[in-house]
Amino acid sequence: MAAPAHGTAPKITADIASAPDSAQPASLNGVTIRFQQAMQLMRRHDPQAKEDGFHLLLPHAADHIDELIAEFAQERHDHGLRCWLLELIGEARSSQALPVLTEQLHSGDESLRSWAAKGLKQLDTKQARQELWKARANGLIYDH
């Protein structure tokens, strides 16, 4: 995919751009084309392309929870991308996110702890609330 002109949105294939939200996007080896395109954008050096990729996935985070968790587990070098992936995992509001969010709640990285806490608050299950309570009691997070 060629880089879009400065100030323009990236080209998204017609099947995804025109598909209604309820439609299942085309799949390639179990990973949707939408997800692949979004990850390609999020890995670019262009800040606007990164934002475009994030916002392409944001309304569909729950549809891609498995892929998001896998990407988060594999990403080790790009701190900003790890934060965005964890934010998307939290936005999915899926019980599948609980182990990842709980693990990151105990991270030495304050940014990851913050996104994990936000994700657990959004999950709003008994187990998520218990993890948040324990983290507060241990001084890992603070409510503002």
PDB file of C-alpha atoms in Angstrom:
ATOM      1  CA  MET A   1       0.000   0.000   0.000  1.00  0.00           C
ATOM      2  CA  ALA A   2       1.477   3.352  -1.028  1.00  0.00           C
ATOM      3  CA  ALA A   3       1.776   6.066   1.566  1.00  0.00           C
ATOM      4  CA  PRO A   4      -1.144   8.493   1.429  1.00  0.00           C
ATOM      5  CA  ALA A   5      -0.532  12.124   0.600  1.00  0.00           C
ATOM      6  CA  HIS A   6       0.095  14.220   3.694  1.00  0.00           C
ATOM      7  CA  GLY A   7      -3.170  15.087   5.395  1.00  0.00           C
ATOM      8  CA  THR A   8      -5.217  12.393   3.668  1.00  0.00           C
ATOM      9  CA  ALA A   9      -6.588   9.208   5.146  1.00  0.00           C
ATOM     10  CA  PRO A  10      -4.909   5.937   4.149  1.00  0.00           C
ATOM     11  CA  LYS A  11      -6.547   3.901   1.420  1.00  0.00           C
ATOM     12  CA  ILE A  12      -8.560   1.051   2.904  1.00  0.00           C
ATOM     13  CA  THR A  13      -9.756  -1.714   0.640  1.00  0.00           C
ATOM     14  CA  ALA A  14     -13.335  -1.276  -0.498  1.00  0.00           C
ATOM     15  CA  ASP A  15     -14.607  -4.469   1.133  1.00  0.00           C
ATOM     16  CA  ILE A  16     -13.697  -3.128   4.556  1.00  0.00           C
ATOM     17  CA  ALA A  17     -14.420   0.550   4.045  1.00  0.00           C
ATOM     18  CA  SER A  18     -17.871  -0.114   2.630  1.00  0.00           C
ATOM     19  CA  ALA A  19     -18.825  -3.088   4.817  1.00  0.00           C
ATOM     20  CA  PRO A  20     -21.406  -2.414   7.523  1.00  0.00           C
ATOM     21  CA  ASP A  21     -20.146  -2.769  11.100  1.00  0.00           C
ATOM     22  CA  SER A  22     -22.049  -6.023  11.542  1.00  0.00           C
ATOM     23  CA  ALA A  23     -20.470  -7.632   8.462  1.00  0.00           C
ATOM     24  CA  GLN A  24     -17.581 -10.011   8.982  1.00  0.00           C
ATOM     25  CA  PRO A  25     -14.477  -8.725   7.167  1.00  0.00           C
ATOM     26  CA  ALA A  26     -12.558 -11.016   4.832  1.00  0.00           C
ATOM     27  CA  SER A  27     -10.240 -13.408   6.628  1.00  0.00           C
ATOM     28  CA  LEU A  28      -6.756 -14.510   5.690  1.00  0.00           C
ATOM     29  CA  ASN A  29      -5.440 -17.450   7.747  1.00  0.00           C
ATOM     30  CA  GLY A  30      -7.777 -16.554  10.605  1.00  0.00           C
ATOM     31  CA  VAL A  31      -6.585 -12.946  10.805  1.00  0.00           C
ATOM     32  CA  THR A  32      -8.851 -10.383   9.244  1.00  0.00           C
ATOM     33  CA  ILE A  33      -7.645  -8.053   6.565  1.00  0.00           C
ATOM     34  CA  ARG A  34      -8.878  -5.126   8.686  1.00  0.00           C
ATOM     35  CA  PHE A  35      -6.645  -6.225  11.539  1.00  0.00           C
ATOM     36  CA  GLN A  36      -3.641  -6.707   9.262  1.00  0.00           C
ATOM     37  CA  GLN A  37      -4.115  -3.292   7.674  1.00  0.00           C
ATOM     38  CA  ALA A  38      -4.513  -1.611  11.046  1.00  0.00           C
ATOM     39  CA  MET A  39      -1.355  -3.248  12.405  1.00  0.00           C
ATOM     40  CA  GLN A  40       0.614  -2.234   9.308  1.00  0.00           C
ATOM     41  CA  LEU A  41      -0.495   1.353   9.838  1.00  0.00           C
ATOM     42  CA  MET A  42       0.261   1.261  13.562  1.00  0.00           C
ATOM     43  CA  ARG A  43       3.820   0.081  12.827  1.00  0.00           C
ATOM     44  CA  ARG A  44       4.603   2.924  10.420  1.00  0.00           C
ATOM     45  CA  HIS A  45       6.849   5.828  11.332  1.00  0.00           C
ATOM     46  CA  ASP A  46       4.223   8.377  10.282  1.00  0.00           C
ATOM     47  CA  PRO A  47       2.303   9.480  13.417  1.00  0.00           C
ATOM     48  CA  GLN A  48      -0.916  10.083  11.442  1.00  0.00           C
ATOM     49  CA  ALA A  49      -0.766   6.579   9.921  1.00  0.00           C
ATOM     50  CA  LYS A  50      -0.304   5.146  13.427  1.00  0.00           C
ATOM     51  CA  GLU A  51      -3.378   7.054  14.644  1.00  0.00           C
ATOM     52  CA  ASP A  52      -5.357   5.897  11.600  1.00  0.00           C
ATOM     53  CA  GLY A  53      -4.508   2.271  12.358  1.00  0.00           C
ATOM     54  CA  PHE A  54      -5.506   2.621  16.001  1.00  0.00           C
ATOM     55  CA  HIS A  55      -8.825   4.249  15.109  1.00  0.00           C
ATOM     56  CA  LEU A  56      -9.504   1.616  12.448  1.00  0.00           C
ATOM     57  CA  LEU A  57      -9.425  -1.034  15.194  1.00  0.00           C
ATOM     58  CA  LEU A  58     -10.984   0.893  18.074  1.00  0.00           C
ATOM     59  CA  PRO A  59     -14.672   0.244  17.235  1.00  0.00           C
ATOM     60  CA  HIS A  60     -13.859  -3.399  16.426  1.00  0.00           C
ATOM     61  CA  ALA A  61     -11.580  -4.290  19.347  1.00  0.00           C
ATOM     62  CA  ALA A  62     -13.927  -6.999  20.640  1.00  0.00           C
ATOM     63  CA  ASP A  63     -13.915  -8.668  17.211  1.00  0.00           C
ATOM     64  CA  HIS A  64     -10.118  -8.904  17.350  1.00  0.00           C
ATOM     65  CA  ILE A  65      -9.437  -9.740  21.003  1.00  0.00           C
ATOM     66  CA  ASP A  66      -7.436 -12.897  20.217  1.00  0.00           C
ATOM     67  CA  GLU A  67      -5.276 -11.091  17.650  1.00  0.00           C
ATOM     68  CA  LEU A  68      -4.761  -8.110  19.965  1.00  0.00           C
ATOM     69  CA  ILE A  69      -3.626 -10.334  22.829  1.00  0.00           C
ATOM     70  CA  ALA A  70      -1.249 -12.210  20.503  1.00  0.00           C
ATOM     71  CA  GLU A  71       0.223  -8.964  19.130  1.00  0.00           C
ATOM     72  CA  PHE A  72       0.657  -7.571  22.633  1.00  0.00           C
ATOM     73  CA  ALA A  73       2.468 -10.735  23.741  1.00  0.00           C
ATOM     74  CA  GLN A  74       4.818 -10.571  20.747  1.00  0.00           C
ATOM     75  CA  GLU A  75       5.567  -6.828  20.763  1.00  0.00           C
ATOM     76  CA  ARG A  76       8.664  -6.040  22.806  1.00  0.00           C
ATOM     77  CA  HIS A  77      10.297  -2.999  21.202  1.00  0.00           C
ATOM     78  CA  ASP A  78       7.675  -0.316  20.528  1.00  0.00           C
ATOM     79  CA  HIS A  79       6.424   1.011  23.873  1.00  0.00           C
ATOM     80  CA  GLY A  80       3.777   3.234  22.295  1.00  0.00           C
ATOM     81  CA  LEU A  81       2.388   0.332  20.287  1.00  0.00           C
ATOM     82  CA  ARG A  82       2.280  -1.852  23.415  1.00  0.00           C
ATOM     83  CA  CYS A  83       0.270   0.853  25.195  1.00  0.00           C
ATOM     84  CA  TRP A  84      -2.142   1.162  22.275  1.00  0.00           C
ATOM     85  CA  LEU A  85      -2.569  -2.604  22.060  1.00  0.00           C
ATOM     86  CA  LEU A  86      -3.290  -2.796  25.781  1.00  0.00           C
ATOM     87  CA  GLU A  87      -5.771   0.066  25.441  1.00  0.00           C
ATOM     88  CA  LEU A  88      -7.524  -1.818  22.614  1.00  0.00           C
ATOM     89  CA  ILE A  89      -7.539  -5.017  24.685  1.00  0.00           C
ATOM     90  CA  GLY A  90      -9.276  -3.093  27.472  1.00  0.00           C
ATOM     91  CA  GLU A  91     -11.716  -1.499  25.028  1.00  0.00           C
ATOM     92  CA  ALA A  92     -12.789  -4.982  23.926  1.00  0.00           C
ATOM     93  CA  ARG A  93     -14.419  -5.489  27.343  1.00  0.00           C
ATOM     94  CA  SER A  94     -13.880  -9.221  26.992  1.00  0.00           C
ATOM     95  CA  SER A  95     -13.323 -11.721  29.795  1.00  0.00           C
ATOM     96  CA  GLN A  96     -10.462 -13.050  27.641  1.00  0.00           C
ATOM     97  CA  ALA A  97      -8.593  -9.834  28.470  1.00  0.00           C
ATOM     98  CA  LEU A  98      -8.593 -10.435  32.235  1.00  0.00           C
ATOM     99  CA  PRO A  99      -5.270 -12.360  32.448  1.00  0.00           C
ATOM    100  CA  VAL A 100      -3.389  -9.839  30.283  1.00  0.00           C
ATOM    101  CA  LEU A 101      -4.846  -6.832  32.077  1.00  0.00           C
ATOM    102  CA  THR A 102      -4.155  -8.377  35.492  1.00  0.00           C
ATOM    103  CA  GLU A 103      -0.563  -9.171  34.549  1.00  0.00           C
ATOM    104  CA  GLN A 104       0.031  -5.630  33.297  1.00  0.00           C
ATOM    105  CA  LEU A 105      -1.568  -4.188  36.424  1.00  0.00           C
ATOM    106  CA  HIS A 106       1.558  -5.473  38.194  1.00  0.00           C
ATOM    107  CA  SER A 107       3.962  -4.239  35.516  1.00  0.00           C
ATOM    108  CA  GLY A 108       6.916  -2.075  36.402  1.00  0.00           C
ATOM    109  CA  ASP A 109       5.802   0.232  33.600  1.00  0.00           C
ATOM    110  CA  GLU A 110       3.459   2.924  34.905  1.00  0.00           C
ATOM    111  CA  SER A 111       1.858   3.499  31.477  1.00  0.00           C
ATOM    112  CA  LEU A 112       0.980  -0.176  31.069  1.00  0.00           C
ATOM    113  CA  ARG A 113      -0.350  -0.283  34.648  1.00  0.00           C
ATOM    114  CA  SER A 114      -2.551   2.702  33.895  1.00  0.00           C
ATOM    115  CA  TRP A 115      -4.014   1.166  30.701  1.00  0.00           C
ATOM    116  CA  ALA A 116      -4.511  -2.144  32.509  1.00  0.00           C
ATOM    117  CA  ALA A 117      -6.405  -0.408  35.320  1.00  0.00           C
ATOM    118  CA  LYS A 118      -8.590   1.437  32.824  1.00  0.00           C
ATOM    119  CA  GLY A 119      -9.293  -1.824  30.982  1.00  0.00           C
ATOM    120  CA  LEU A 120     -10.213  -3.629  34.191  1.00  0.00           C
ATOM    121  CA  LYS A 121     -12.558  -0.786  35.158  1.00  0.00           C
ATOM    122  CA  GLN A 122     -14.248  -1.092  31.766  1.00  0.00           C
ATOM    123  CA  LEU A 123     -14.470  -4.868  32.095  1.00  0.00           C
ATOM    124  CA  ASP A 124     -16.350  -4.318  35.370  1.00  0.00           C
ATOM    125  CA  THR A 125     -16.611  -7.929  36.510  1.00  0.00           C
ATOM    126  CA  LYS A 126     -16.274  -9.167  40.078  1.00  0.00           C
ATOM    127  CA  GLN A 127     -12.829 -10.587  39.319  1.00  0.00           C
ATOM    128  CA  ALA A 128     -11.708  -7.353  37.617  1.00  0.00           C
ATOM    129  CA  ARG A 129     -12.894  -5.284  40.591  1.00  0.00           C
ATOM    130  CA  GLN A 130     -11.042  -7.618  42.987  1.00  0.00           C
ATOM    131  CA  GLU A 131      -7.812  -7.190  41.011  1.00  0.00           C
ATOM    132  CA  LEU A 132      -8.214  -3.419  41.072  1.00  0.00           C
ATOM    133  CA  TRP A 133      -8.893  -3.469  44.824  1.00  0.00           C
ATOM    134  CA  LYS A 134      -5.739  -5.550  45.451  1.00  0.00           C
ATOM    135  CA  ALA A 135      -3.652  -3.234  43.266  1.00  0.00           C
ATOM    136  CA  ARG A 136      -4.940  -0.172  45.159  1.00  0.00           C
ATOM    137  CA  ALA A 137      -4.272  -1.872  48.520  1.00  0.00           C
ATOM    138  CA  ASN A 138      -0.711  -2.652  47.407  1.00  0.00           C
ATOM    139  CA  GLY A 139      -0.110   0.915  46.188  1.00  0.00           C
ATOM    140  CA  LEU A 140       0.250  -0.070  42.554  1.00  0.00           C
ATOM    141  CA  ILE A 141      -2.507   2.240  41.327  1.00  0.00           C
ATOM    142  CA  TYR A 142      -4.314   5.270  42.665  1.00  0.00           C
ATOM    143  CA  ASP A 143      -7.722   6.605  41.760  1.00  0.00           C
ATOM    144  CA  HIS A 144      -7.836  10.212  40.723  1.00  0.00           C
TER     145      HIS A 144
END
